[in-house]
JSON list of C-alpha atoms in Angstrom, two decimals:
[
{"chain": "J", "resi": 255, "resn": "UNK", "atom": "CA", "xyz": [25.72, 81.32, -34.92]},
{"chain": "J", "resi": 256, "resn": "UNK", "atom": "CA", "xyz": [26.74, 78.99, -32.35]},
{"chain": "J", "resi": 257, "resn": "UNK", "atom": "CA", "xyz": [28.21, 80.27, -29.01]},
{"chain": "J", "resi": 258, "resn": "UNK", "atom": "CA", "xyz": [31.63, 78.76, -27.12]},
{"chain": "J", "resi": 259, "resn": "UNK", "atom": "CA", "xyz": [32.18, 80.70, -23.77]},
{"chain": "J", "resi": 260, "resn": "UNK", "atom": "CA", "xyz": [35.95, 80.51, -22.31]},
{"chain": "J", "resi": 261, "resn": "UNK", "atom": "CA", "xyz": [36.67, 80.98, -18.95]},
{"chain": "J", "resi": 262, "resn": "UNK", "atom": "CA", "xyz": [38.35, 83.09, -17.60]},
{"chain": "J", "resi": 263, "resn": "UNK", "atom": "CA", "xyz": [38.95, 85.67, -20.64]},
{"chain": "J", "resi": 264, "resn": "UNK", "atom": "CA", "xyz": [42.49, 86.76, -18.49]},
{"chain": "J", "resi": 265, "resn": "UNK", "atom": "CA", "xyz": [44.82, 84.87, -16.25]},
{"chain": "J", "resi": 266, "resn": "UNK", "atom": "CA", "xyz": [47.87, 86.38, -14.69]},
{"chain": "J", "resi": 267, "resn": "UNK", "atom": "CA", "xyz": [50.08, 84.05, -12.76]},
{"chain": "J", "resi": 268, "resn": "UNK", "atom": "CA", "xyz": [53.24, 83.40, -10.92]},
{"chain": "J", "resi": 269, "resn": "UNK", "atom": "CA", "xyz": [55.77, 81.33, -13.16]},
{"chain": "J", "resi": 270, "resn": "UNK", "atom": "CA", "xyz": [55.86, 77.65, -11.71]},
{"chain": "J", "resi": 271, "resn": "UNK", "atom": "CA", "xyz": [52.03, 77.26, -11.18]},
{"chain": "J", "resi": 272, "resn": "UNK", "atom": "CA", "xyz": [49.28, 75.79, -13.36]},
{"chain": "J", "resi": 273, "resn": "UNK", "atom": "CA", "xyz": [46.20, 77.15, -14.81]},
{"chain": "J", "resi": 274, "resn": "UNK", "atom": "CA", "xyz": [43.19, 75.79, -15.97]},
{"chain": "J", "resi": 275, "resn": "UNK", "atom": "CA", "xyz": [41.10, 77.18, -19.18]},
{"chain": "J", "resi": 276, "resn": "UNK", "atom": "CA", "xyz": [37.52, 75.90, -19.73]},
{"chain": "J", "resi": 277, "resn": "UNK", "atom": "CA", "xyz": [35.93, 75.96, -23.17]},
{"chain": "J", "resi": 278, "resn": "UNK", "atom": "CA", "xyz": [32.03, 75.43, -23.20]},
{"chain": "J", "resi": 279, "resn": "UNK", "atom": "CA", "xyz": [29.50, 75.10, -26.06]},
{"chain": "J", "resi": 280, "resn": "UNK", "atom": "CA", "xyz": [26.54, 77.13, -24.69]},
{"chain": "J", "resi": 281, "resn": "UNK", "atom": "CA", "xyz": [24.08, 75.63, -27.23]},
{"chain": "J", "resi": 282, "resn": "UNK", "atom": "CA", "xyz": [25.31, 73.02, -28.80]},
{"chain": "J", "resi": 283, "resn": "UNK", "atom": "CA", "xyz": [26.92, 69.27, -28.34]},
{"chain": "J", "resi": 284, "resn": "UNK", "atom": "CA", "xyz": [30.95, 69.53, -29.10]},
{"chain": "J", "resi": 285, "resn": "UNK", "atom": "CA", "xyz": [32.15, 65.93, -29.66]},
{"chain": "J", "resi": 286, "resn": "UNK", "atom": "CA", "xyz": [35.45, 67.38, -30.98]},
{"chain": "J", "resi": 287, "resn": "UNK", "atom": "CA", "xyz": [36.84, 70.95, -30.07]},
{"chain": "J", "resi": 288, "resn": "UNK", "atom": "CA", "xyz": [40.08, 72.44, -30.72]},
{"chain": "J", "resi": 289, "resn": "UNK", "atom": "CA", "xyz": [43.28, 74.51, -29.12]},
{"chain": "J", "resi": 290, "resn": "UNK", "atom": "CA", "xyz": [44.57, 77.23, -30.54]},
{"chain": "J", "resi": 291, "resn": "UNK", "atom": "CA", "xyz": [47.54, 79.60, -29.64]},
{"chain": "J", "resi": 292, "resn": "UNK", "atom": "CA", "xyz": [47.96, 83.28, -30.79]},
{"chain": "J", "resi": 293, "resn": "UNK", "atom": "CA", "xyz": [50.94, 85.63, -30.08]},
{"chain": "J", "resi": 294, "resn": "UNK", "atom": "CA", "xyz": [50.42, 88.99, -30.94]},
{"chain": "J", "resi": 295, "resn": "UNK", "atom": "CA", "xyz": [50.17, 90.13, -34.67]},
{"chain": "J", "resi": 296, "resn": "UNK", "atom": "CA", "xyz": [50.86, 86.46, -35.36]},
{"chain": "J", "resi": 297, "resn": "UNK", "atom": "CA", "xyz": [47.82, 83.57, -36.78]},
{"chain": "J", "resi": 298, "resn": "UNK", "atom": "CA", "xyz": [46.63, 81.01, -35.13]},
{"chain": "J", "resi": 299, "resn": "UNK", "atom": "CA", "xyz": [48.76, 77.78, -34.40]},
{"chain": "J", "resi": 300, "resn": "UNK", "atom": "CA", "xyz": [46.65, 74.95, -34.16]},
{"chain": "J", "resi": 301, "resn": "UNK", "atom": "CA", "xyz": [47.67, 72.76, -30.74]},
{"chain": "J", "resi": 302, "resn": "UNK", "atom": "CA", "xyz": [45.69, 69.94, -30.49]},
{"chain": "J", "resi": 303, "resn": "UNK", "atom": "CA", "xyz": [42.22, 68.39, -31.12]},
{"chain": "J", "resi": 304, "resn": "UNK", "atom": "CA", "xyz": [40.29, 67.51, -28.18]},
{"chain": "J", "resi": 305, "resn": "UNK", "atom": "CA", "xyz": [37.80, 64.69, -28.57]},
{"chain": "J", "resi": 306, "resn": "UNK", "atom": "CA", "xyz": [34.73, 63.68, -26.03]},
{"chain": "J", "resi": 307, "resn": "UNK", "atom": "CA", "xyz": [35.31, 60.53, -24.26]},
{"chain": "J", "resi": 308, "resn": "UNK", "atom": "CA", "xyz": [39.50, 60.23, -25.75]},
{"chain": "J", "resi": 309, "resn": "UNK", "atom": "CA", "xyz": [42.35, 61.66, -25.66]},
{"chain": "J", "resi": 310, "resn": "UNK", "atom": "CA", "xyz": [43.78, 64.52, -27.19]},
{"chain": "J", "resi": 311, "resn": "UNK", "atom": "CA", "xyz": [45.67, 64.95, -30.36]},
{"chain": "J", "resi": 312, "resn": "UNK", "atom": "CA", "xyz": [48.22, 66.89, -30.11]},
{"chain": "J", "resi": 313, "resn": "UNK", "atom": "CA", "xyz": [50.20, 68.72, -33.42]},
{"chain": "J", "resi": 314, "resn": "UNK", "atom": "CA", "xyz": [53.52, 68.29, -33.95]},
{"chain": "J", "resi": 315, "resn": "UNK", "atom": "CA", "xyz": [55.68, 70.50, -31.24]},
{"chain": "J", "resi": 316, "resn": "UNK", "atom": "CA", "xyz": [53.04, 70.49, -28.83]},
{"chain": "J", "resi": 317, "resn": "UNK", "atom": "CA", "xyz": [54.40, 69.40, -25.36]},
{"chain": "J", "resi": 318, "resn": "UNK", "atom": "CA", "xyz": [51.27, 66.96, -23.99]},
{"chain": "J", "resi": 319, "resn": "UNK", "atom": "CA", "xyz": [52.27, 66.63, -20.51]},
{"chain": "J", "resi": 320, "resn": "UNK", "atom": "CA", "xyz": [52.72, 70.15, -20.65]},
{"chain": "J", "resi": 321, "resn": "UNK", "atom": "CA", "xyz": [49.30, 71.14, -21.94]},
{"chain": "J", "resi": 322, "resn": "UNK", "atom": "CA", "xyz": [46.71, 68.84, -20.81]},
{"chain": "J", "resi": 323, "resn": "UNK", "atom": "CA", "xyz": [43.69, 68.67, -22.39]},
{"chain": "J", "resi": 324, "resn": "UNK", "atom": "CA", "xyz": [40.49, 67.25, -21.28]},
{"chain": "J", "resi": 325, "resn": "UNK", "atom": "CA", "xyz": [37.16, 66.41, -22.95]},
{"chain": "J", "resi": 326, "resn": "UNK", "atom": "CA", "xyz": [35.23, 65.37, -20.38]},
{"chain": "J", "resi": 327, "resn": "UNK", "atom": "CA", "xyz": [31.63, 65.80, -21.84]},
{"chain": "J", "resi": 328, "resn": "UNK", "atom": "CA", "xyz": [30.06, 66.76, -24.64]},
{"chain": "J", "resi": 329, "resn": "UNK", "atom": "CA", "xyz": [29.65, 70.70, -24.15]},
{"chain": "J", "resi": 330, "resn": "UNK", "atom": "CA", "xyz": [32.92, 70.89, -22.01]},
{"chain": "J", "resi": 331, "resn": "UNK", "atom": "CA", "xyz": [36.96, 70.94, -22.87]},
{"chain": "J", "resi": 332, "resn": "UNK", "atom": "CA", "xyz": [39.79, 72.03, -20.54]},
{"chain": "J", "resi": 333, "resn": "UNK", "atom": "CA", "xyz": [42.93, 73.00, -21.02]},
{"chain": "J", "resi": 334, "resn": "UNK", "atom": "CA", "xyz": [45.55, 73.17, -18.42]},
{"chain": "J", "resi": 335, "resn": "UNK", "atom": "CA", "xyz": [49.14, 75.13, -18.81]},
{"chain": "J", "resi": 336, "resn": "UNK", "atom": "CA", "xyz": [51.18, 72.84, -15.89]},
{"chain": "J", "resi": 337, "resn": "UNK", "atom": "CA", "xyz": [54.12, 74.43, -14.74]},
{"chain": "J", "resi": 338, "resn": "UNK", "atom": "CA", "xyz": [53.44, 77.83, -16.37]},
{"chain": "J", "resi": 339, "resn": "UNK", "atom": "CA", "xyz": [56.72, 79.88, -18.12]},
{"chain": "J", "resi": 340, "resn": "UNK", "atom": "CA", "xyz": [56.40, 83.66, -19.29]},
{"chain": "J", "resi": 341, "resn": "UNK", "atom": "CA", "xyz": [56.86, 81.85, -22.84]},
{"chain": "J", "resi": 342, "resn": "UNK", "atom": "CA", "xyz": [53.67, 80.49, -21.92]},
{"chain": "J", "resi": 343, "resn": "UNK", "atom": "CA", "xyz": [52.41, 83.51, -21.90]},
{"chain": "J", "resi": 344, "resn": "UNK", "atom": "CA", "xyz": [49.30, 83.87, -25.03]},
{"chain": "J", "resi": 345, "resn": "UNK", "atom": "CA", "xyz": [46.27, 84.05, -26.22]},
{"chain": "J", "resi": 346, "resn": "UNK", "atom": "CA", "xyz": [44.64, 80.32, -26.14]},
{"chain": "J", "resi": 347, "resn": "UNK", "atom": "CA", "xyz": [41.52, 80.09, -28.36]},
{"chain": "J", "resi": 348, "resn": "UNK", "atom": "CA", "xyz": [38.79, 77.04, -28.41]},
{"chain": "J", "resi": 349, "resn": "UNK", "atom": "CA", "xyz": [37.02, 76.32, -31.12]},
{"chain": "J", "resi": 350, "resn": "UNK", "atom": "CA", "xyz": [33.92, 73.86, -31.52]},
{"chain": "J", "resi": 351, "resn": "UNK", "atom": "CA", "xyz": [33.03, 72.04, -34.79]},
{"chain": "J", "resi": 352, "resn": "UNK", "atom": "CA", "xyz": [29.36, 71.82, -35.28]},
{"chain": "J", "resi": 353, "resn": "UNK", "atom": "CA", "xyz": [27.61, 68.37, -35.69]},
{"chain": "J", "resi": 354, "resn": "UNK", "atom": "CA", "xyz": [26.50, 67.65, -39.13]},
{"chain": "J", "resi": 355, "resn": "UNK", "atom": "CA", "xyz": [27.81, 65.52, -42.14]},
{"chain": "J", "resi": 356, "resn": "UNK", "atom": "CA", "xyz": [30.71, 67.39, -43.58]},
{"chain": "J", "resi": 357, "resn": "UNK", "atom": "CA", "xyz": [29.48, 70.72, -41.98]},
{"chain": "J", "resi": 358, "resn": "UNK", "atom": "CA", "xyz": [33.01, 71.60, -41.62]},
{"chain": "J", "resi": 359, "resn": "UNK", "atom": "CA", "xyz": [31.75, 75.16, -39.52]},
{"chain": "J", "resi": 360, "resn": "UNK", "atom": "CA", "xyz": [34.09, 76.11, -36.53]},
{"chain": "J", "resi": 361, "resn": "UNK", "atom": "CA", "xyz": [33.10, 78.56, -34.03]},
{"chain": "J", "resi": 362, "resn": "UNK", "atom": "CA", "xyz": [35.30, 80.50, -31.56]},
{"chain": "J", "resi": 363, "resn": "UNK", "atom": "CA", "xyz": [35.40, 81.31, -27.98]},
{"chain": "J", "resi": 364, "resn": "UNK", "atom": "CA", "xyz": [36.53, 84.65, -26.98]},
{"chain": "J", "resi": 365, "resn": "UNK", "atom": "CA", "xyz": [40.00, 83.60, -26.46]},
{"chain": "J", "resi": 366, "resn": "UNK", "atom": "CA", "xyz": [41.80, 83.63, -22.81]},
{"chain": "J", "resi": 367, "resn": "UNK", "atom": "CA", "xyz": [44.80, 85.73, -22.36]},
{"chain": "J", "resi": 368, "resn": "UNK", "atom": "CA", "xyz": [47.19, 84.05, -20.26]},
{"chain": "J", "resi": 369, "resn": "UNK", "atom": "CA", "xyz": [50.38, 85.91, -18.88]},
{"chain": "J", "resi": 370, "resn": "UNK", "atom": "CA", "xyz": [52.70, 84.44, -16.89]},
{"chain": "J", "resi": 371, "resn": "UNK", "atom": "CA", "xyz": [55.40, 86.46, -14.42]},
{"chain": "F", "resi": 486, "resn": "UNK", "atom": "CA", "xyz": [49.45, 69.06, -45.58]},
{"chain": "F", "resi": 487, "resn": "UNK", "atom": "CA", "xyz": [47.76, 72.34, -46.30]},
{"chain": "F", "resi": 488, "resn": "UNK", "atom": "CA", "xyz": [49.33, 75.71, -46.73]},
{"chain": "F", "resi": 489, "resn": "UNK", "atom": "CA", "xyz": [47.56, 78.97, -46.63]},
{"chain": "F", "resi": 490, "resn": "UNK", "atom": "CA", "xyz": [48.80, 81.81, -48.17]},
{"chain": "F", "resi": 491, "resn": "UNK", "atom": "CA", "xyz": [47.24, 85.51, -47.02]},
{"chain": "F", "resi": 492, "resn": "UNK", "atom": "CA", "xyz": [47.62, 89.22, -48.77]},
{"chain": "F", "resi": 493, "resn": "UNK", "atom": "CA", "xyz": [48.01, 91.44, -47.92]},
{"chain": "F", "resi": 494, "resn": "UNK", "atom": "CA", "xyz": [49.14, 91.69, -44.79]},
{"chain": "F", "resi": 495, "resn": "UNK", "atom": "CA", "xyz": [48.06, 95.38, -44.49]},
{"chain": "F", "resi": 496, "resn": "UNK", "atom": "CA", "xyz": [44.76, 97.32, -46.28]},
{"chain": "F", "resi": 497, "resn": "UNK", "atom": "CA", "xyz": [43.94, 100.94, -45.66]},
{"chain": "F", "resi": 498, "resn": "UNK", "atom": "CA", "xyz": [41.11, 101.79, -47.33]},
{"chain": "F", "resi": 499, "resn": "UNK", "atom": "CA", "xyz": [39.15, 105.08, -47.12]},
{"chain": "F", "resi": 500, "resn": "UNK", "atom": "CA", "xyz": [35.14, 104.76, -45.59]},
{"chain": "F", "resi": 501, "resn": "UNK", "atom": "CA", "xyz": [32.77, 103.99, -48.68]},
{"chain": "F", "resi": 502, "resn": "UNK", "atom": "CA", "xyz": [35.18, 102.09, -50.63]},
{"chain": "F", "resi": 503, "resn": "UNK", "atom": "CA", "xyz": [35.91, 98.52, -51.47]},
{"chain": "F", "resi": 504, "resn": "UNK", "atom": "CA", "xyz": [38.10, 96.21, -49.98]},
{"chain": "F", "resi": 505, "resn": "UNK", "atom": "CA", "xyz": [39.89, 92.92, -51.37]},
{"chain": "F", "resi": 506, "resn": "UNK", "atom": "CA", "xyz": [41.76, 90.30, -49.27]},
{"chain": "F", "resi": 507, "resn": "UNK", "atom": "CA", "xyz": [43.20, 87.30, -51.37]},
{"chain": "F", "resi": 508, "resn": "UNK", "atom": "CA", "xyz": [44.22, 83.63, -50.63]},
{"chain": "F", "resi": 509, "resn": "UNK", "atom": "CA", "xyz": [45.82, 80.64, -52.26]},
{"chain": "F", "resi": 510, "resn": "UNK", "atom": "CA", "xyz": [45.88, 77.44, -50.97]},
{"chain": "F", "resi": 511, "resn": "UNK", "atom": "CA", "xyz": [47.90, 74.27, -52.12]},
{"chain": "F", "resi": 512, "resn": "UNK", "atom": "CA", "xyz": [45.88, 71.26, -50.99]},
{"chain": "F", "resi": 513, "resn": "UNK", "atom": "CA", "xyz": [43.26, 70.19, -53.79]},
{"chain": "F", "resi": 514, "resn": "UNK", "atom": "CA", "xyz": [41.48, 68.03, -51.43]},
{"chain": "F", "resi": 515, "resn": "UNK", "atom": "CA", "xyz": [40.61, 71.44, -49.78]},
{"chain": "F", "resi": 516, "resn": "UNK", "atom": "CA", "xyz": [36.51, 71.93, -49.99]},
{"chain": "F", "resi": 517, "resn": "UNK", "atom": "CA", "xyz": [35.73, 74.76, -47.37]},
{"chain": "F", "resi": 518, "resn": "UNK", "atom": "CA", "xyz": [36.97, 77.98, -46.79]},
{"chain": "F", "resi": 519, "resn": "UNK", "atom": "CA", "xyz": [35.53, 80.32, -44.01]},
{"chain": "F", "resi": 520, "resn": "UNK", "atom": "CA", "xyz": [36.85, 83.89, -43.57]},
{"chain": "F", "resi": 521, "resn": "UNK", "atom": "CA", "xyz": [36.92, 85.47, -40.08]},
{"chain": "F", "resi": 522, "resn": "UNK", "atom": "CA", "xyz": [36.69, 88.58, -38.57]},
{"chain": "F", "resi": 523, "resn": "UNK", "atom": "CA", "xyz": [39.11, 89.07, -35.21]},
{"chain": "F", "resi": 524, "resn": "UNK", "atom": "CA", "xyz": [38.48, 92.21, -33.07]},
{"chain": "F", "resi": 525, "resn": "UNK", "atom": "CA", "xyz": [41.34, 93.00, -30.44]},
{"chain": "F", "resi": 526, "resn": "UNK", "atom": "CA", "xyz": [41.28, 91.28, -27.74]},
{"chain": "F", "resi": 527, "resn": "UNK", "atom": "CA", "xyz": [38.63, 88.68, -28.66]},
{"chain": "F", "resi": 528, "resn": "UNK", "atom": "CA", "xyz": [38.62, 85.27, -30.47]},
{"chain": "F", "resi": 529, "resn": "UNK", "atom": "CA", "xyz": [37.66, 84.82, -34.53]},
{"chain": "F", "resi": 530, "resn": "UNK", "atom": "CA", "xyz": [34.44, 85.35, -35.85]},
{"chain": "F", "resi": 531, "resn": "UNK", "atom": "CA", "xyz": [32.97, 83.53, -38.38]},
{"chain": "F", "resi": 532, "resn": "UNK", "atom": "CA", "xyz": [31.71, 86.43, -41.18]},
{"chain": "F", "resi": 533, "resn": "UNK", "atom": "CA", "xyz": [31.17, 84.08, -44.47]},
{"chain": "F", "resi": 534, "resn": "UNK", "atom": "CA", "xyz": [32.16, 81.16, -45.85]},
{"chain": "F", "resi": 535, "resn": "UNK", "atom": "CA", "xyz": [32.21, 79.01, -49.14]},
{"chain": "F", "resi": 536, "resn": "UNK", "atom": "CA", "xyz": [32.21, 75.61, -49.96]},
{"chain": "F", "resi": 537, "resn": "UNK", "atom": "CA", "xyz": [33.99, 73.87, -52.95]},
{"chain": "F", "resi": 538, "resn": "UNK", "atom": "CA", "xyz": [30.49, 73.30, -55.16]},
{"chain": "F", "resi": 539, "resn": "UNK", "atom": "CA", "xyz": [29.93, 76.78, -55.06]},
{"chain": "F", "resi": 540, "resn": "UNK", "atom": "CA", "xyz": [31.91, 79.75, -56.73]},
{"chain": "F", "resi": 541, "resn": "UNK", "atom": "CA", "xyz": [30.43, 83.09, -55.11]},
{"chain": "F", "resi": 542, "resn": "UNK", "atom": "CA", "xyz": [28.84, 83.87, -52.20]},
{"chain": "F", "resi": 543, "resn": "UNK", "atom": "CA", "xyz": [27.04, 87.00, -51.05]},
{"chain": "F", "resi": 544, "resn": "UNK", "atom": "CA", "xyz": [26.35, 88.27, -47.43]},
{"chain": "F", "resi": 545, "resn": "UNK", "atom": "CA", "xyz": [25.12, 91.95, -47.42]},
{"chain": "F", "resi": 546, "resn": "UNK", "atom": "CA", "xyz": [28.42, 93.88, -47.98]},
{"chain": "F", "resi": 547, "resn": "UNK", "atom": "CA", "xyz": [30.50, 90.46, -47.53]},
{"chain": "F", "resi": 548, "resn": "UNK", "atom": "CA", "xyz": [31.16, 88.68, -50.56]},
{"chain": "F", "resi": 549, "resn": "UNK", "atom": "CA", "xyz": [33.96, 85.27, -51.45]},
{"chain": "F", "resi": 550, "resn": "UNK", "atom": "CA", "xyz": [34.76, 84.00, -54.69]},
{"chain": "F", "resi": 551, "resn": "UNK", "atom": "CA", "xyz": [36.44, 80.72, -54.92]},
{"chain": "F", "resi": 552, "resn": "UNK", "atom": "CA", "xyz": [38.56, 79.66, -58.13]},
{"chain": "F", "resi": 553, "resn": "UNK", "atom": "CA", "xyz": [39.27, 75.64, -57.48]},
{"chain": "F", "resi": 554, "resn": "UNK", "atom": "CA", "xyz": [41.35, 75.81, -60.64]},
{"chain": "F", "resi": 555, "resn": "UNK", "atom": "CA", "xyz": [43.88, 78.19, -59.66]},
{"chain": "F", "resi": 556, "resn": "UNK", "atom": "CA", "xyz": [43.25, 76.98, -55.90]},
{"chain": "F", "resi": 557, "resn": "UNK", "atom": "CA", "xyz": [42.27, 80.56, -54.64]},
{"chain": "F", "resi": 558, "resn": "UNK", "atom": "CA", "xyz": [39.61, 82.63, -52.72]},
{"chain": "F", "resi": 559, "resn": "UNK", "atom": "CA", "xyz": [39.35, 86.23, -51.91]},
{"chain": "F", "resi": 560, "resn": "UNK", "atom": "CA", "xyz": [36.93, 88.70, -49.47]},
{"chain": "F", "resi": 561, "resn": "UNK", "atom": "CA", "xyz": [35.16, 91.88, -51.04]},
{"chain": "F", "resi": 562, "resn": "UNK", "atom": "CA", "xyz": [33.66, 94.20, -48.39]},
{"chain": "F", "resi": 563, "resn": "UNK", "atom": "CA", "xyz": [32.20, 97.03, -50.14]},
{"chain": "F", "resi": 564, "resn": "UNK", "atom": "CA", "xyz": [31.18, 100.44, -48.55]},
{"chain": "F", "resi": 565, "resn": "UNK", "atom": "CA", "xyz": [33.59, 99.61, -45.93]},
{"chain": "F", "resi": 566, "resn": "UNK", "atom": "CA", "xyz": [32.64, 101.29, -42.78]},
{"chain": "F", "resi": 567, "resn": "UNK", "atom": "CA", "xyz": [34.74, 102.30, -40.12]},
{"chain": "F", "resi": 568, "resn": "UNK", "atom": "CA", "xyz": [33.44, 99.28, -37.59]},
{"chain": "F", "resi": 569, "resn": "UNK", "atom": "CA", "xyz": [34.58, 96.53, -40.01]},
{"chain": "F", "resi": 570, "resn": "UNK", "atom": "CA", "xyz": [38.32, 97.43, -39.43]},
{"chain": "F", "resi": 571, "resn": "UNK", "atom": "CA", "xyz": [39.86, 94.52, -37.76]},
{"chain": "F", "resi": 572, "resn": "UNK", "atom": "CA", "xyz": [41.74, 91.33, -38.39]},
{"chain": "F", "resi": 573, "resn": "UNK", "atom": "CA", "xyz": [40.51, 89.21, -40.96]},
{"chain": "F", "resi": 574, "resn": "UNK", "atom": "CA", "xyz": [41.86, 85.22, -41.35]},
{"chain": "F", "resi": 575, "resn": "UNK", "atom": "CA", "xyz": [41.40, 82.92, -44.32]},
{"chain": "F", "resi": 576, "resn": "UNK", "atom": "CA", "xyz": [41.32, 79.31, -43.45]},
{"chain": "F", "resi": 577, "resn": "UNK", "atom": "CA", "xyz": [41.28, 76.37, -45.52]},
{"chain": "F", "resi": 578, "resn": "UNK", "atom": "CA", "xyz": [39.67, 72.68, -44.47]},
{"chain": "F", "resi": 579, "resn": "UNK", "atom": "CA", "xyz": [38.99, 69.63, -45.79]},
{"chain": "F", "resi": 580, "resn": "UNK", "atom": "CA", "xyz": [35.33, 69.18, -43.88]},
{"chain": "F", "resi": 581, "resn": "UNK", "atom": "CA", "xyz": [35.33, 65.79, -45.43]},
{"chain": "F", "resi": 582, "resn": "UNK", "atom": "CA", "xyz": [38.20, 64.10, -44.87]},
{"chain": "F", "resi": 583, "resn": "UNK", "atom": "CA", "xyz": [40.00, 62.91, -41.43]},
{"chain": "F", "resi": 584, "resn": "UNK", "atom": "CA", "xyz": [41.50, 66.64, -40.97]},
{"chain": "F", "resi": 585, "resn": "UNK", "atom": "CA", "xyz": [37.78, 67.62, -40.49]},
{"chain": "F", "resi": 586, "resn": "UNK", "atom": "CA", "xyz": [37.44, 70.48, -38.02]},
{"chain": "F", "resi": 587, "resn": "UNK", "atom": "CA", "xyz": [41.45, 71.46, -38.60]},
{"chain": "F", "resi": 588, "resn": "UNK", "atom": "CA", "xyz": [41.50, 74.38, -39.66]},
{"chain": "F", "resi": 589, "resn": "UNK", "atom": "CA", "xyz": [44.65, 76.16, -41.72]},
{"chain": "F", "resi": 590, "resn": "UNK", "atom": "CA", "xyz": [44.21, 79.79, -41.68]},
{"chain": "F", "resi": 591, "resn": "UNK", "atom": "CA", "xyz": [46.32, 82.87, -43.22]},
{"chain": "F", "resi": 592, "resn": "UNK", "atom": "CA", "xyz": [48.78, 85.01, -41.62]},
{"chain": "F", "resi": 593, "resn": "UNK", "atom": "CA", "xyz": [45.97, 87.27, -41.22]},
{"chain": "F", "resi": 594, "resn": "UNK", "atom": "CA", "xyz": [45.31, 90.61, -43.11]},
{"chain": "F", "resi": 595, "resn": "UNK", "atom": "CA", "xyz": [45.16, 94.09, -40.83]},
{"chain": "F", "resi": 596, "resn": "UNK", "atom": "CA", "xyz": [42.24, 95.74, -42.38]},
{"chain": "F", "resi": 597, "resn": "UNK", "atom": "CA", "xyz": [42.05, 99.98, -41.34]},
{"chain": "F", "resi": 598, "resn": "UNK", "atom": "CA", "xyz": [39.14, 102.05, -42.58]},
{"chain": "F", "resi": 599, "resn": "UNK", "atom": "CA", "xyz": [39.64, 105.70, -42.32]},
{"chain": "F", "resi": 600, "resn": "UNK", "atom": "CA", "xyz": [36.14, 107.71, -41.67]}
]
């Protein structure tokens, strides 16, 4: 299947500061990718769509200026925690839809744990 | 919008024998429905999936079954080994209409396999 690397796979930080999360497709264009968040033992809460070229659409809950997302090209979306709380602390996911009419088929990065002290 | 349902939340099964994980969704409009396979530590992985024209699929030891009518779809591992315990999600998408790409999984199903 398609491969989406995530960098880096674990973050610790000090509470106050921001990280950055890259999500690549390795070998494949991405015009739209997506953000997931996963606490433990829970599923995984969709947090916005990130599309090539726009901005970001965020679901319903989802601070923006809190997690900015960026879709700068077509194999590359960021995602930045600003301002970092331990209730920021997870495990952020990418996904990245592959091209085709109606495909529908996601595939997932390896996830980044982030922890926050 | 869509709703997933996922059971169980919990399967123990002993090596060699069959496993079933079941799903409902609510939105009709709903034509794909991948299954995933999440190891600890590590993001989804795609295992099978099924698309509303079709009602079985078969990969290997992976099989899904869709019922459109009663709006279900279920996972049958058989000879379960003890390598395919994990977490496995359900998801539900329509790949055709604006929500394309948004996935709405399951609470997820903890699937152990006991050598």
């Amino acid at each position: 299947g398609a491969v989406v690397s995530q960098h880096p796979s674990r973050v610790i930080c000090k509470s106050g500061t921001s990280v950055k999360i890259e999500c690549r497709s390795l070998d494949f264009q991405a015009t739209t990718m997506f953000w997931y968040r996963q606490f433990p033992k829970q599923s995984l809460m969709l947090m916005a769509t990130s599309n090539e070229g726009s901005k970001a659409t965020y679901e319903q809950g989802v601070e923006k200026d809190k997690f900015l997302i960026n879709h700068a090209s077509l194999t590359l979306s960021t995602l930045t925690v600003t301002s970092a709380h331990p209730e920021d602390s997870s495990f952020y996911i990418c996904s990245a839809r592959v091209s085709g009419p109606n495909t529908g088929e996601l595939f997932f990065g390896e996830g980044s744990r982030l922890t926050v002290l | 919008g869509e709703n997933v349902e996922q059971h169980p939340s919990t399967l123990s099964v002993q090596e060699g024998d069959s496993a079933v994980i079941k799903c409902t969704y609510s939105d009709s409009a709903s034509n794909y429905f991948p299954w995933y396979k999440q190891e600890l530590g590590k993001g989804p992985q795609l295992i099978i999936d099924i698309r509303s024209n079709v009602g079985e699929k078969k990969d290997q030891r992976i099989a899904v079954t869709l019922n459109k009518t009663a709006k279900h779809f279920s996972l049958h591992i058989t000879e379960t080994q003890p390598e395919d315990s994990a977490v496995y999600f359900c998801a539900a998408n329509n790949a055709g209409g604006t929500s394309y790409g948004k996935l709405t999984f399951g609470q997820g199903t903890i699937l152990t396999v006991h050598p």
